[in-house]
mmCIF file of C-alpha atoms and ligand atoms in Angstrom:
data_model
loop_
_atom_site.group_PDB
_atom_site.id
_atom_site.type_symbol
_atom_site.label_atom_id
_atom_site.label_comp_id
_atom_site.label_asym_id
_atom_site.label_seq_id
_atom_site.Cartn_x
_atom_site.Cartn_y
_atom_site.Cartn_z
ATOM 1 C CA UNK A 182 49.921 -3.819 221.073
ATOM 2 C CA UNK A 183 50.581 -4.697 217.458
ATOM 3 C CA UNK A 184 53.570 -6.753 216.504
ATOM 4 C CA UNK A 185 55.604 -5.564 213.378
ATOM 5 C CA UNK A 186 54.156 -8.101 211.086
ATOM 6 C CA UNK A 187 50.556 -7.210 211.957
ATOM 7 C CA UNK A 188 51.282 -3.475 211.680
ATOM 8 C CA UNK A 189 52.721 -3.933 208.337
ATOM 9 C CA UNK A 190 49.689 -5.922 207.109
ATOM 10 C CA UNK A 191 47.292 -3.294 208.469
ATOM 11 C CA UNK A 192 49.198 -0.589 206.870
ATOM 12 C CA UNK A 193 48.851 -2.398 203.470
ATOM 13 C CA UNK A 194 45.185 -2.579 204.051
ATOM 14 C CA UNK A 195 45.017 1.105 204.563
ATOM 15 C CA UNK A 196 46.524 1.304 201.160
ATOM 16 C CA UNK A 197 43.984 -1.082 199.642
ATOM 17 C CA UNK A 198 41.140 0.920 201.163
ATOM 18 C CA UNK A 199 42.483 4.305 199.899
ATOM 19 C CA UNK A 200 43.009 2.724 196.464
ATOM 20 C CA UNK A 201 39.406 1.520 196.462
ATOM 21 C CA UNK A 202 38.362 5.023 197.247
ATOM 22 C CA UNK A 203 40.411 6.274 194.267
ATOM 23 C CA UNK A 204 39.226 3.546 192.087
ATOM 24 C CA UNK A 205 35.512 4.551 192.896
ATOM 25 C CA UNK A 206 36.344 8.265 192.368
ATOM 26 C CA UNK A 207 37.588 7.264 188.813
ATOM 27 C CA UNK A 208 34.198 5.287 188.341
ATOM 28 C CA UNK A 209 32.275 8.374 189.534
ATOM 29 C CA UNK A 210 34.143 10.502 186.884
ATOM 30 C CA UNK A 211 33.615 7.951 184.155
ATOM 31 C CA UNK A 212 29.853 7.594 185.018
ATOM 32 C CA UNK A 213 29.408 11.284 184.829
ATOM 33 C CA UNK A 214 31.231 11.256 181.543
ATOM 34 C CA UNK A 215 28.812 8.698 179.968
ATOM 35 C CA UNK A 216 25.748 10.696 181.076
ATOM 36 C CA UNK A 217 24.946 8.647 184.245
ATOM 37 C CA UNK A 218 24.767 11.277 187.121
ATOM 38 C CA UNK A 219 23.073 8.833 189.506
ATOM 39 C CA UNK A 220 25.753 6.157 189.092
ATOM 40 C CA UNK A 221 28.439 9.007 189.516
ATOM 41 C CA UNK A 222 26.656 9.930 192.933
ATOM 42 C CA UNK A 223 26.486 6.392 193.985
ATOM 43 C CA UNK A 224 30.256 5.944 193.514
ATOM 44 C CA UNK A 225 30.943 9.290 195.224
ATOM 45 C CA UNK A 226 29.130 7.833 198.423
ATOM 46 C CA UNK A 227 31.275 4.714 197.966
ATOM 47 C CA UNK A 228 34.466 7.003 197.883
ATOM 48 C CA UNK A 229 33.350 8.246 201.270
ATOM 49 C CA UNK A 230 32.690 4.606 202.527
ATOM 50 C CA UNK A 231 36.158 3.431 201.550
ATOM 51 C CA UNK A 232 37.818 6.594 203.164
ATOM 52 C CA UNK A 233 36.159 5.708 206.427
ATOM 53 C CA UNK A 234 37.355 1.997 206.000
ATOM 54 C CA UNK A 235 40.855 3.260 205.674
ATOM 55 C CA UNK A 236 40.520 5.859 208.617
ATOM 56 C CA UNK A 237 39.231 3.152 210.929
ATOM 57 C CA UNK A 238 42.556 1.171 210.338
ATOM 58 C CA UNK A 239 44.414 4.365 210.659
ATOM 59 C CA UNK A 240 42.832 5.184 214.102
ATOM 60 C CA UNK A 241 43.250 1.555 215.229
ATOM 61 C CA UNK A 242 46.902 1.369 214.446
ATOM 62 C CA UNK A 243 47.394 4.641 216.377
ATOM 63 C CA UNK A 244 45.337 3.539 219.406
ATOM 64 C CA UNK A 245 47.328 0.220 219.578
ATOM 65 C CA UNK A 246 50.619 2.316 219.675
ATOM 66 C CA UNK A 247 51.600 1.384 216.273
ATOM 67 C CA UNK A 248 53.030 3.394 213.518
ATOM 68 C CA UNK A 249 50.950 4.371 210.440
ATOM 69 C CA UNK A 250 52.846 4.265 207.222
ATOM 70 C CA UNK A 251 51.172 5.761 204.271
ATOM 71 C CA UNK A 252 52.226 4.261 200.963
ATOM 72 C CA UNK A 253 51.835 5.304 197.338
ATOM 73 C CA UNK A 254 48.377 4.906 195.947
ATOM 74 C CA UNK A 255 48.549 3.625 192.283
ATOM 75 C CA UNK A 256 46.704 5.259 189.491
ATOM 76 C CA UNK A 257 43.149 3.887 188.635
ATOM 77 C CA UNK A 258 41.922 3.173 185.064
ATOM 78 C CA UNK A 259 39.919 5.961 183.437
ATOM 79 C CA UNK A 260 37.593 3.601 181.312
ATOM 80 C CA UNK A 261 35.316 1.109 182.631
ATOM 81 C CA UNK A 262 33.173 0.048 179.589
ATOM 82 C CA UNK A 263 29.443 -0.452 179.799
ATOM 83 C CA UNK A 264 27.489 0.062 183.300
ATOM 84 C CA UNK A 265 27.349 -3.753 183.610
ATOM 85 C CA UNK A 266 31.191 -4.132 183.003
ATOM 86 C CA UNK A 267 31.817 -1.345 185.516
ATOM 87 C CA UNK A 268 29.731 -3.114 188.293
ATOM 88 C CA UNK A 269 31.347 -6.551 187.348
ATOM 89 C CA UNK A 270 34.785 -4.756 187.992
ATOM 90 C CA UNK A 271 33.548 -3.246 191.148
ATOM 91 C CA UNK A 272 32.293 -6.764 192.559
ATOM 92 C CA UNK A 273 35.616 -8.265 191.422
ATOM 93 C CA UNK A 274 37.521 -5.557 193.311
ATOM 94 C CA UNK A 275 35.269 -6.091 196.457
ATOM 95 C CA UNK A 276 35.936 -9.920 196.241
ATOM 96 C CA UNK A 277 39.642 -9.051 196.302
ATOM 97 C CA UNK A 278 39.271 -6.834 199.430
ATOM 98 C CA UNK A 279 37.267 -9.570 201.176
ATOM 99 C CA UNK A 280 40.023 -12.031 200.477
ATOM 100 C CA UNK A 281 42.504 -9.497 201.831
ATOM 101 C CA UNK A 282 40.414 -9.135 204.987
ATOM 102 C CA UNK A 283 40.152 -12.821 205.378
ATOM 103 C CA UNK A 284 44.019 -13.137 205.076
ATOM 104 C CA UNK A 285 44.356 -10.449 207.824
ATOM 105 C CA UNK A 286 42.133 -12.429 210.161
ATOM 106 C CA UNK A 287 44.197 -15.544 209.489
ATOM 107 C CA UNK A 288 47.243 -13.613 210.127
ATOM 108 C CA UNK A 289 46.028 -12.049 213.520
ATOM 109 C CA UNK A 290 44.963 -15.596 214.522
ATOM 110 C CA UNK A 291 48.258 -17.015 213.784
ATOM 111 C CA UNK A 292 50.031 -14.195 215.782
ATOM 112 C CA UNK A 293 47.526 -14.831 218.612
ATOM 113 C CA UNK A 294 46.362 -11.149 218.441
ATOM 114 C CA UNK A 295 42.808 -11.535 219.574
ATOM 115 C CA UNK A 296 42.297 -7.759 219.777
ATOM 116 C CA UNK A 297 42.936 -7.450 216.129
ATOM 117 C CA UNK A 298 40.791 -10.502 215.223
ATOM 118 C CA UNK A 299 38.088 -8.813 216.961
ATOM 119 C CA UNK A 300 38.621 -5.418 215.503
ATOM 120 C CA UNK A 301 38.673 -7.005 211.991
ATOM 121 C CA UNK A 302 35.049 -8.511 212.604
ATOM 122 C CA UNK A 303 33.611 -5.292 211.532
ATOM 123 C CA UNK A 304 35.375 -5.529 208.126
ATOM 124 C CA UNK A 305 34.188 -9.154 207.704
ATOM 125 C CA UNK A 306 30.522 -8.032 208.142
ATOM 126 C CA UNK A 307 31.006 -4.822 205.914
ATOM 127 C CA UNK A 308 32.365 -7.007 203.168
ATOM 128 C CA UNK A 309 29.130 -8.940 202.999
ATOM 129 C CA UNK A 310 27.280 -5.766 202.559
ATOM 130 C CA UNK A 311 29.638 -4.337 199.968
ATOM 131 C CA UNK A 312 29.506 -7.469 197.738
ATOM 132 C CA UNK A 313 25.707 -7.554 198.261
ATOM 133 C CA UNK A 314 25.130 -4.062 197.100
ATOM 134 C CA UNK A 315 27.191 -4.804 193.928
ATOM 135 C CA UNK A 316 25.302 -8.055 193.184
ATOM 136 C CA UNK A 317 21.977 -6.228 193.598
ATOM 137 C CA UNK A 318 22.966 -3.559 191.140
ATOM 138 C CA UNK A 319 24.343 -6.253 188.667
ATOM 139 C CA UNK A 320 20.944 -8.028 188.864
ATOM 140 C CA UNK A 321 19.160 -4.676 188.140
ATOM 141 C CA UNK A 322 21.484 -3.994 185.182
ATOM 142 C CA UNK A 323 20.572 -7.597 183.908
ATOM 143 C CA UNK A 324 16.931 -6.902 184.089
ATOM 144 C CA UNK A 325 17.358 -3.556 182.266
ATOM 145 C CA UNK A 326 19.258 -5.285 179.483
ATOM 146 C CA UNK A 327 19.337 -2.897 176.496
ATOM 147 C CA UNK A 328 16.403 -0.827 177.679
ATOM 148 C CA UNK A 329 17.376 2.784 177.944
ATOM 149 C CA UNK A 330 14.451 3.701 179.982
ATOM 150 C CA UNK A 331 15.103 1.027 182.618
ATOM 151 C CA UNK A 332 18.693 2.290 182.810
ATOM 152 C CA UNK A 333 17.454 5.844 183.346
ATOM 153 C CA UNK A 334 15.184 4.558 185.991
ATOM 154 C CA UNK A 335 18.196 2.674 187.740
ATOM 155 C CA UNK A 336 20.258 5.873 187.429
ATOM 156 C CA UNK A 337 17.593 7.895 189.264
ATOM 157 C CA UNK A 338 17.460 5.141 192.036
ATOM 158 C CA UNK A 339 21.199 5.171 192.482
ATOM 159 C CA UNK A 340 20.985 9.121 192.757
ATOM 160 C CA UNK A 341 19.225 8.729 196.087
ATOM 161 C CA UNK A 342 21.974 6.679 197.774
ATOM 162 C CA UNK A 343 22.522 8.256 201.275
ATOM 163 C CA UNK A 344 25.988 9.194 202.622
ATOM 164 C CA UNK A 345 27.557 6.933 205.252
ATOM 165 C CA UNK A 346 26.184 7.803 208.915
ATOM 166 C CA UNK A 347 28.136 8.990 211.838
ATOM 167 C CA UNK A 348 27.953 5.690 213.531
ATOM 168 C CA UNK A 349 29.856 3.992 210.806
ATOM 169 C CA UNK A 350 32.480 6.696 210.891
ATOM 170 C CA UNK A 351 33.465 5.894 214.702
ATOM 171 C CA UNK A 352 35.597 2.946 215.647
HETATM 172 FE FE1 LIG B 691 36.544 -1.183 201.885
HETATM 173 FE FE2 LIG B 691 34.737 -1.579 199.641
HETATM 174 O O1 LIG B 691 35.927 -2.356 200.820
#
């Protein structure tokens, strides 16, 4: 079972994950508008990842007999600057999400909610992957510098990102 404080905090996290999905959808549209279809595709896959993150929380609250409360999702920006600036913003956002997951783990521990501590371990690991992916792309953008051909090669590489697998979608 979930206590009220934990339920509220998990509901806030659903909102953060769904906002992440919305933010990356905006980045996908922006990438498309600046002629980077591979970047656009990469962010579209990320949208699905974030929806899964939100849905895992949704299912967990329901399975624990709690009540899901969907809150308003704020409007994301429309402009993200250069590809490097866009990925720096992506990394900063993921670092914010990582902090929010760590805060949830702290709360679950202080509430002696071992079930939720255990449930959240998936997110702790996932955040390592999320930040790693962004750091890798930032490094590639650094190497590409002002070279348009290198940016095109990176765009073609990001176009190959595979969608999340079924295993990831189940809790
Ligand atoms: Fe759901 Fe990208 O953190």
